[in-house]
Coordinates of C-alpha atoms and ligand atoms in Angstrom, one line a residue:
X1 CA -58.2 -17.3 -19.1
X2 CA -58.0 -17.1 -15.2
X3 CA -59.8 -20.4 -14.6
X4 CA -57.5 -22.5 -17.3
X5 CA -54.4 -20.9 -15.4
X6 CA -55.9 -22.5 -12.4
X7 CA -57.0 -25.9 -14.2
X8 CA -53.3 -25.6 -14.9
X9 CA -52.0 -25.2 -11.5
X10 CA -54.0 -27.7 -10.3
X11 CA -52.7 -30.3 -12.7
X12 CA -48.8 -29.1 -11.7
X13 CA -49.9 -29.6 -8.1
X14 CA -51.6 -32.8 -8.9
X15 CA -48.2 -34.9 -10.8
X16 CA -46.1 -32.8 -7.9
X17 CA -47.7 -33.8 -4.7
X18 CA -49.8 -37.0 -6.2
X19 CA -52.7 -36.7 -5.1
X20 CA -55.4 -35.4 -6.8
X21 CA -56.6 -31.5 -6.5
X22 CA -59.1 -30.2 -3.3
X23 CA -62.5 -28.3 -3.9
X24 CA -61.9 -25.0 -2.8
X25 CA -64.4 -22.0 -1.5
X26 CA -65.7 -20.0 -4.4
X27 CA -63.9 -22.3 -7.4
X28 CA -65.6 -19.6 -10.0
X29 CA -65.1 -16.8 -8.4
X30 CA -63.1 -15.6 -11.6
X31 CA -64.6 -18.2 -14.1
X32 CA -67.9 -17.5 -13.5
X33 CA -68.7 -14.6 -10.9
X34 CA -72.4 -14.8 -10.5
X35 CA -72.7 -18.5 -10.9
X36 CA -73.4 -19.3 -7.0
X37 CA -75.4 -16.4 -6.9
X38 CA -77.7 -17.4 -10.0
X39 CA -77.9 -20.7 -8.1
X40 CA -78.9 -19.5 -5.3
X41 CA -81.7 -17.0 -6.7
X42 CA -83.1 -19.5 -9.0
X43 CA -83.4 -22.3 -6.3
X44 CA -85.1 -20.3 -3.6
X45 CA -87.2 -18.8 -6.7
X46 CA -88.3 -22.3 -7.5
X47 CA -88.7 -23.7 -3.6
X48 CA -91.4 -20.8 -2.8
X49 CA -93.8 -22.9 -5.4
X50 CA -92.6 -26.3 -4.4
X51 CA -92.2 -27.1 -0.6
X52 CA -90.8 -30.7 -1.5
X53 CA -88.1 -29.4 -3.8
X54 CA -85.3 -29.6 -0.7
X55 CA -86.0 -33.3 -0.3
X56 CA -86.0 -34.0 -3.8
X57 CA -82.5 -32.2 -3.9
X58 CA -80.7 -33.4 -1.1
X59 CA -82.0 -36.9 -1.7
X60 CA -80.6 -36.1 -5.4
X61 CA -77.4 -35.0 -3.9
X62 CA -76.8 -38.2 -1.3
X63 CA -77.9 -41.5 -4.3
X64 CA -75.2 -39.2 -6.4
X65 CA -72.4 -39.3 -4.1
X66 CA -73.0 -42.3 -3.3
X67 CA -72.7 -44.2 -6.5
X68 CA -69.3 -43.2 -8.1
X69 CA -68.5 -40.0 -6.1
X70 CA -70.3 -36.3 -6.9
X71 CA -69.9 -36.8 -10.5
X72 CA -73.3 -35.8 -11.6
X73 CA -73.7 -39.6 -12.9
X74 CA -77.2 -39.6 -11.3
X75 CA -78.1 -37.0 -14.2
X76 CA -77.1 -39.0 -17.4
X77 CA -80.0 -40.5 -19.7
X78 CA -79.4 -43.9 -20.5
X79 CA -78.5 -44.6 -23.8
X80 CA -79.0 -47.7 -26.3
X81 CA -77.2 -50.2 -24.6
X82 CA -77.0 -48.8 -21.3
X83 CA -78.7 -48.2 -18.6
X84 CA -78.0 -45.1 -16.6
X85 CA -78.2 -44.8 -12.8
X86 CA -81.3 -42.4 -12.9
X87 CA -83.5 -45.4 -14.7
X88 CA -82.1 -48.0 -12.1
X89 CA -85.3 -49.0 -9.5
X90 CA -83.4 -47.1 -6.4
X91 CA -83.8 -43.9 -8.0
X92 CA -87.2 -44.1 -9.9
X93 CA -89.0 -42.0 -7.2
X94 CA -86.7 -39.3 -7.9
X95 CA -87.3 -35.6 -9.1
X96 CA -85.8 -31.9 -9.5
X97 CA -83.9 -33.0 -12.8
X98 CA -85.4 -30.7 -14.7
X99 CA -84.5 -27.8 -11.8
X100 CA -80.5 -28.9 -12.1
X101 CA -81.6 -28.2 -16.6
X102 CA -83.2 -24.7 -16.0
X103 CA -80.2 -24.1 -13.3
X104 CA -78.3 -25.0 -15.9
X105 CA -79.2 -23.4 -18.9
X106 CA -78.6 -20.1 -16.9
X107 CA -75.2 -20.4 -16.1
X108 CA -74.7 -21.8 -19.4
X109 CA -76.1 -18.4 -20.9
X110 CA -73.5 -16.6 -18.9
X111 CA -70.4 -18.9 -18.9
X112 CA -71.0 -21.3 -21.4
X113 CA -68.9 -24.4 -20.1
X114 CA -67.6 -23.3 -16.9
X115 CA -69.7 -24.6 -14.4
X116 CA -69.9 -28.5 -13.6
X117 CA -73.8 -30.2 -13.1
X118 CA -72.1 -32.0 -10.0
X119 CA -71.3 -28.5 -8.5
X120 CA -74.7 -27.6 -9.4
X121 CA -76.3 -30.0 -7.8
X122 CA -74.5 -29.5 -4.4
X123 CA -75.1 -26.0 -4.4
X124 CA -79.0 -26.4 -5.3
X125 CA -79.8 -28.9 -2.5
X126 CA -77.9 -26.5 0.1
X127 CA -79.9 -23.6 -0.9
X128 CA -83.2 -25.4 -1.0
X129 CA -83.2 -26.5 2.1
X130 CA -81.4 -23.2 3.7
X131 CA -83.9 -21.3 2.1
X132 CA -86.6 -20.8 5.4
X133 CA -83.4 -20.5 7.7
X134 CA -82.0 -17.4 5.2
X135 CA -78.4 -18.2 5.6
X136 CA -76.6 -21.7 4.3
X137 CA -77.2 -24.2 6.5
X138 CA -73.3 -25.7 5.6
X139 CA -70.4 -25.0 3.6
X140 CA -70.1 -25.8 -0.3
X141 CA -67.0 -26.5 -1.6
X142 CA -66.5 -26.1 -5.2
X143 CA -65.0 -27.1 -8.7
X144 CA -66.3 -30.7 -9.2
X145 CA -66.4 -31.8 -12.3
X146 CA -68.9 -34.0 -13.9
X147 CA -68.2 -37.7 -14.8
X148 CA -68.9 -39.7 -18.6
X149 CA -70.1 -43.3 -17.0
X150 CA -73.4 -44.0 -15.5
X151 CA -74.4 -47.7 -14.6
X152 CA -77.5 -48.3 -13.5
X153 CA -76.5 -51.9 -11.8
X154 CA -74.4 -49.5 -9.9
X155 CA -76.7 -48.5 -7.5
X156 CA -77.6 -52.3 -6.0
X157 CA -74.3 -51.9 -4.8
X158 CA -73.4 -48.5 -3.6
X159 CA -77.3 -47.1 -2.1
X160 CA -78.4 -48.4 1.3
X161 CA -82.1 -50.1 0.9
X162 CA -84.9 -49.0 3.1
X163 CA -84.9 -52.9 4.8
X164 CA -81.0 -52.8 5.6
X165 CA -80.5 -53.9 9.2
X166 CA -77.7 -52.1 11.5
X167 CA -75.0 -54.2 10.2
X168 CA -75.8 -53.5 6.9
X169 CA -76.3 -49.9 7.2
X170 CA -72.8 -49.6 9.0
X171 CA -71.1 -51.7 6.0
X172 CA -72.5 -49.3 3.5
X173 CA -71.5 -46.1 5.1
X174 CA -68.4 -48.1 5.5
X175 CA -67.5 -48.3 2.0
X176 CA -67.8 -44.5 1.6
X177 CA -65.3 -44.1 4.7
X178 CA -68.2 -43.1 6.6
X179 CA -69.3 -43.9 10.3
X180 CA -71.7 -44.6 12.5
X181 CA -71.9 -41.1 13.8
X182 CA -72.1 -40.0 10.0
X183 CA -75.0 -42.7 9.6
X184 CA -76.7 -41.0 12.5
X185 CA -76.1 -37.4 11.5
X186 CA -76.9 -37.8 7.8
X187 CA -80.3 -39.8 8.7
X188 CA -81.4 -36.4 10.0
X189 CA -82.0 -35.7 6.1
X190 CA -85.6 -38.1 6.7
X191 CA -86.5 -34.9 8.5
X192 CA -88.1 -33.8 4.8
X193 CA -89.5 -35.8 2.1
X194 CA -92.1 -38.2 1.1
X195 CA -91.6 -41.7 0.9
X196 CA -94.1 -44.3 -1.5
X197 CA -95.5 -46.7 0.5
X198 CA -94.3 -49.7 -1.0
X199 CA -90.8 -49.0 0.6
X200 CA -91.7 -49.8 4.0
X201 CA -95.4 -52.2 3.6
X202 CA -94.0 -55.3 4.7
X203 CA -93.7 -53.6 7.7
X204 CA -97.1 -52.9 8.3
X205 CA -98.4 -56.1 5.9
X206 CA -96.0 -58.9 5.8
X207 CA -93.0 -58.3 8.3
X208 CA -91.6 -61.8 9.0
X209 CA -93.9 -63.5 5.7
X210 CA -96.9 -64.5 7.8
X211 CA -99.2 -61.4 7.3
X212 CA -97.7 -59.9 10.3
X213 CA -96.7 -56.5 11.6
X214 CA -93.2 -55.0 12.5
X215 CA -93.2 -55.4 16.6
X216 CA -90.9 -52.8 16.6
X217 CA -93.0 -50.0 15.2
X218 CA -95.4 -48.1 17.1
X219 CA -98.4 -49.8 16.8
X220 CA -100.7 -46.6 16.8
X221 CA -98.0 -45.6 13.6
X222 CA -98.7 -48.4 12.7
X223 CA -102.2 -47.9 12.6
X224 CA -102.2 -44.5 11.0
X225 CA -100.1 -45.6 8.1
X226 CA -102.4 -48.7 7.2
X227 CA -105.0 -45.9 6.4
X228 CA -102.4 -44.7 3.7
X229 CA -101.2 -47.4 2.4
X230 CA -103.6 -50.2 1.9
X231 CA -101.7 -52.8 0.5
X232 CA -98.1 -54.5 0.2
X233 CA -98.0 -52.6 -3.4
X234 CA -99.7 -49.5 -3.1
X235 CA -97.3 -46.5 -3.9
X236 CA -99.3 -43.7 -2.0
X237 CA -96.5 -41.1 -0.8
X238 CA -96.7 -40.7 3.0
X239 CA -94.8 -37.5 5.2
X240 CA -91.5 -39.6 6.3
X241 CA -91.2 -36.9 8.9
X242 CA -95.4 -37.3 9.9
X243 CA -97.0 -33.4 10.5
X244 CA -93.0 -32.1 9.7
X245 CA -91.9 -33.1 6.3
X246 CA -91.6 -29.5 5.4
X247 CA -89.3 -28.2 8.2
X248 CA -85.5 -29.2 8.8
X249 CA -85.7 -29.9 12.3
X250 CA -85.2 -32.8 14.9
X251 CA -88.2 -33.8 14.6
X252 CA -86.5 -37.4 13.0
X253 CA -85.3 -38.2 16.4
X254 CA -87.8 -37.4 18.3
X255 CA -90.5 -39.5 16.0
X256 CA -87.8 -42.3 16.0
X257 CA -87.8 -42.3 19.5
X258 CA -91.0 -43.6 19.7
X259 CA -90.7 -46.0 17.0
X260 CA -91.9 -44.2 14.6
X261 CA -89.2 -44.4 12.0
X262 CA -90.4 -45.1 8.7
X263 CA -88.0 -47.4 7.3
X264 CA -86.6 -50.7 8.6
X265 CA -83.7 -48.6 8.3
X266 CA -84.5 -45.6 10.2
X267 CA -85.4 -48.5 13.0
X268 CA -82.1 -49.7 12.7
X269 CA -80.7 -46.9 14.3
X270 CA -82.2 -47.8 17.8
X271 CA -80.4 -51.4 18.0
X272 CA -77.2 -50.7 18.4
X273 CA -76.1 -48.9 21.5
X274 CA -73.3 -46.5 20.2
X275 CA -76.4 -45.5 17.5
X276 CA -78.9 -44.8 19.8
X277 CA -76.4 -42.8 22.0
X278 CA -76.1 -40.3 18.8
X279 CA -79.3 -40.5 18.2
X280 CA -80.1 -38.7 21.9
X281 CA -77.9 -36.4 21.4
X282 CA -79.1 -35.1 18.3
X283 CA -82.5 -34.4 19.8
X284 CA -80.1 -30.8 20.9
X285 CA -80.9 -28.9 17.6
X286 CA -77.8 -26.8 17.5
X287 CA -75.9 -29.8 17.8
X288 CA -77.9 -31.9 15.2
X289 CA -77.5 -29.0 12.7
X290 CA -73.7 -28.0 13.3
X291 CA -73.0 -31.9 13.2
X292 CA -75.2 -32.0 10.1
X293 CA -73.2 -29.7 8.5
X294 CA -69.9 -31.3 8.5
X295 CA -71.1 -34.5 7.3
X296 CA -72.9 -32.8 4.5
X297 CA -69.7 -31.3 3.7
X298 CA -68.1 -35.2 3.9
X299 CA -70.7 -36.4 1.8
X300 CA -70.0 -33.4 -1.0
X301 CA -66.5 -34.5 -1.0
X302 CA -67.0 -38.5 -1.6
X303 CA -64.8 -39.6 -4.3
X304 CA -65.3 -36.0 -6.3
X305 CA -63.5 -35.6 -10.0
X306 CA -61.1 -32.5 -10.0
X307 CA -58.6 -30.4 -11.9
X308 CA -58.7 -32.3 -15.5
X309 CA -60.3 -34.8 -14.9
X310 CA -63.9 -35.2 -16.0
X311 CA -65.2 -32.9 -17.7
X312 CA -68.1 -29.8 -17.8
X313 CA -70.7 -31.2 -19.0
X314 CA -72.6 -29.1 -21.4
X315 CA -76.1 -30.5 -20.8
X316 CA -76.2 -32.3 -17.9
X317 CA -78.5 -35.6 -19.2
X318 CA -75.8 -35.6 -21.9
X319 CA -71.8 -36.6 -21.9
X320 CA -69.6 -33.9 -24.0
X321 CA -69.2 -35.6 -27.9
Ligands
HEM1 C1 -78.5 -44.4 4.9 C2 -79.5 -45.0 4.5 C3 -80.7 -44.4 3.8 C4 -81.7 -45.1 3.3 C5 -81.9 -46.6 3.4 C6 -82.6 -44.2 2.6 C7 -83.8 -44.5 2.0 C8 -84.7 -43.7 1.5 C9 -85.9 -44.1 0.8 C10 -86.4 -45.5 0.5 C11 -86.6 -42.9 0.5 C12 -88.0 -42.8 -0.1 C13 -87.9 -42.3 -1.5 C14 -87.6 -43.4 -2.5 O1 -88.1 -44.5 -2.4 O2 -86.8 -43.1 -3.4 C15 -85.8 -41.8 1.0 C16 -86.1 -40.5 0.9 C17 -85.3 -39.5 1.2 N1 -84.0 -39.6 1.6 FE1 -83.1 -41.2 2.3 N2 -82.1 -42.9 2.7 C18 -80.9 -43.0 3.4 C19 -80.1 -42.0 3.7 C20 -80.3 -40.7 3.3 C21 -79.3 -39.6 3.4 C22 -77.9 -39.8 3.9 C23 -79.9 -38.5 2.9 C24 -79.4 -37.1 2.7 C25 -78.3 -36.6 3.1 C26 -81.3 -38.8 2.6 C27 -82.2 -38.0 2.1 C28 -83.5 -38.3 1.8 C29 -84.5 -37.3 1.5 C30 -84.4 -35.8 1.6 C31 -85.7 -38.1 1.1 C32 -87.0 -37.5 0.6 C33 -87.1 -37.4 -0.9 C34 -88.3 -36.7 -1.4 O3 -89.2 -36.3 -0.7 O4 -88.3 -36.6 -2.6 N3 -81.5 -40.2 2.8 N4 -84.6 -42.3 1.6
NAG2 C1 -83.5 -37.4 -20.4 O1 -84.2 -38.0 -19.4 C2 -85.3 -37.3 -18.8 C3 -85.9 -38.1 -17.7 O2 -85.0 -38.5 -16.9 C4 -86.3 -36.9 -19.9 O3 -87.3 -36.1 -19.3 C5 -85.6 -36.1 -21.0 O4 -86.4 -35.9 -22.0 C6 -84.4 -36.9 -21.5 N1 -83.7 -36.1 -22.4 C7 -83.3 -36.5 -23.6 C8 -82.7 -35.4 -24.5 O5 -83.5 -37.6 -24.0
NAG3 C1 -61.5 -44.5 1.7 O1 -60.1 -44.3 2.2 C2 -59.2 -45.1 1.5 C3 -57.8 -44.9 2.2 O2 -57.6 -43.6 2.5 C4 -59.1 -44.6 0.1 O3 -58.2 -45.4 -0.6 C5 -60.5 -44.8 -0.5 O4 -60.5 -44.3 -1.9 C6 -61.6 -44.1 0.3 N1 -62.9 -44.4 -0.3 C7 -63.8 -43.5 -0.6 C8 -65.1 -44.0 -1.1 O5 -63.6 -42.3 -0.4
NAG4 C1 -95.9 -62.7 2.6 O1 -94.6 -63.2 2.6 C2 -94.5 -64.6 2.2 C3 -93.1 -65.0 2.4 O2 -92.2 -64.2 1.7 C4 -95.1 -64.8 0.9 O3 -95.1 -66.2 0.6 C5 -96.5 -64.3 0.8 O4 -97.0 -64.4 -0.5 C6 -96.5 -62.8 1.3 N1 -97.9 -62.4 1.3 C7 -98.4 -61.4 0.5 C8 -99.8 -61.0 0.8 O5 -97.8 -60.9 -0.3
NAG5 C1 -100.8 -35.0 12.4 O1 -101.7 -34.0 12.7 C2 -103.0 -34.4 12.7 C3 -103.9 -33.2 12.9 O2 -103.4 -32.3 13.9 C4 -103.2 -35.4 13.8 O3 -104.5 -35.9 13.8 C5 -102.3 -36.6 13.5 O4 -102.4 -37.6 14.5 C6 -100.9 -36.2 13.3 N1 -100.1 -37.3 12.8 C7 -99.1 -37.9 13.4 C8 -98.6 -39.1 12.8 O5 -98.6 -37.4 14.4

């Protein structure tokens, strides 16, 4: 009752002051009491058997904001005639979708329809990765609501590729009214995670197309990765964050410093001077992780669905009939 009186002020707001409605702190707190608590239990629950399930989420969290705003798009299963962003290549080496369905089917036990999947899946990648640190790492604002369109092709345009250069990098972060200091911050995320091989090779196999290697990556890197990955193909998963890829730290920096950033994209950061300026400066860990959290709480904002429009998805692979 409470939460459609709210819907409803929302929407009066909305027509009055045109513009659409803002997430707020604690958006359930009357809908749905113990839904950030029963987030927050069953993610850290989940993390204590699976040490990569931050990475999985907050990678899950950026390629969905990224490609039509915080919608939970990334969770839709293609249909016949369509496919859905999750099936597009960018996002084949993602997982955790069936942590956002158990999450899920909790809250749904409690308050059937209340809660969105795209809230769920901000909440999820916060408290994964806050989990070792035993507070939340950065804010999550809340009532999102979940989209009903899902285009693969989509994701060509919206997600940054591993091989972007600078320019291209900038551009993209661009389009999402982001900057370079966001580029810089947010990269920080390749402090956890694996990454298949086959998303950086050329680099160590075929850099300009004559068999050779990326000058500008450490060669003893270099070196040590060629005994992972043994061929332009190969789709081995290597530590992106090498001896670290557990720990949120600034580790990133420090390994990019050397030239050890995995991606042609992590390299990226060094060619540009107003990059590599944020980039020392993030070495400072409390700086790094205040900084990080704003932008994270930029990134959970991007293009979000609010008030009525949308809709609460009932199971989150699935549009409402
Ligand atoms: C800006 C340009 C970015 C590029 C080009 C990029 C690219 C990639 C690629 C290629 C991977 C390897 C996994 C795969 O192939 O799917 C990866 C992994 C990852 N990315 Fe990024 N990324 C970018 C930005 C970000 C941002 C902004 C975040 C989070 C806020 C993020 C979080 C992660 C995480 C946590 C992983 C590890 C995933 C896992 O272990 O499952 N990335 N990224
Ligand atoms: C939706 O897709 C996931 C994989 O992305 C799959 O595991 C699941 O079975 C699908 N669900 C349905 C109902 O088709
Ligand atoms: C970027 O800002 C412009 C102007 O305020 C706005 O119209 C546009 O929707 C924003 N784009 C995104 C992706 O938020
Ligand atoms: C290296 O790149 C060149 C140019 O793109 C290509 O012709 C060649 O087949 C590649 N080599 C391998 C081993 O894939
Ligand atoms: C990771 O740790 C191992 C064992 O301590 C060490 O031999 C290796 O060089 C380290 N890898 C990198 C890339 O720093």
């Amino acid at each position: 009752m409470r939460f459609e009186l709210l819907l409803v002020g929302c929407a009066v707001l909305l027509v009055a002051a045109g513009e659409g409605c803002k997430l707020e702190k604690k958006f359930y707190r009357h809908s749905c009491p113990n839904a950030e608590h029963i987030i927050k239990t069953r993610t850290t629950h989940l993390v204590s058997s699976n040490p990569y399930l931050p990475a999985m989420l907050l990678r899950m969290h950026f390629n969905d904001c990224f490609v039509r705003g915080c919608d939970a798009s990334l969770l839709l299963n293609s249909t016949a005639g369509n496919i859905a962003e999750k099936d597009a290549p960018p996002n084949l080496m993602l997982g955790g979708y069936g942590i956002i369905d158990d999450i899920k089917a909790q809250l749904e036990a409690q308050c059937p329809g209340v809660v969105s999947c795209a809230d769920i899946i901000a909440l999820a990648a916060r408290d994964s990765v806050s989990v070792p640190f035993k507070k939340p790492l950065w804010q999550v604002l809340t009532g999102r609501r979940d989209g009903r369109v899902s285009i693969g092709a989509e994701t060509f345009v919206n997600l940054p590729a591993p091989f972007f250069n600078f320019a291209q990098l900038k551009a993209n972060f661009g389009s999402k009214n982001m900057t370079v200091h966001d580029l810089v911050v947010l990269f920080g995320a390749h402090t956890i995670g694996l990454a298949p091989c086959n998303s950086f090779s050329s680099r160590l196999y075929n850099f300009t197309g004559k068999g050779d290697q990326d000058p500008s990556l450490n060669p003893t890197y270099a070196q040590f990765l060629k005994t992972k990955c043994k061929s332009l193909t190969d789709t081995t998963l290597v530590e992106m964050d090498p001896n670290s890829s557990t720990t949120f730290d600034t580790h990133y920096y420090i390994n990019l410093l050397q030239n050890k950033g995995l991606f042609q994209s992590d390299a990226a950061l060094l060619t540009n001077k107003a990059s590599k300026k944020f980039v020392l400066e993030l070495l400072h860990q409390k700086r790094f992780f205040t900084e990080f959290a704003q932008f994270m709480k930029k990134l959970g904002n991007l293009e979000v669905l609010t008030g009525t429009s949308g809709e609460i998805r009932s199971k989150c692979w699935l549009v409402n009939s």
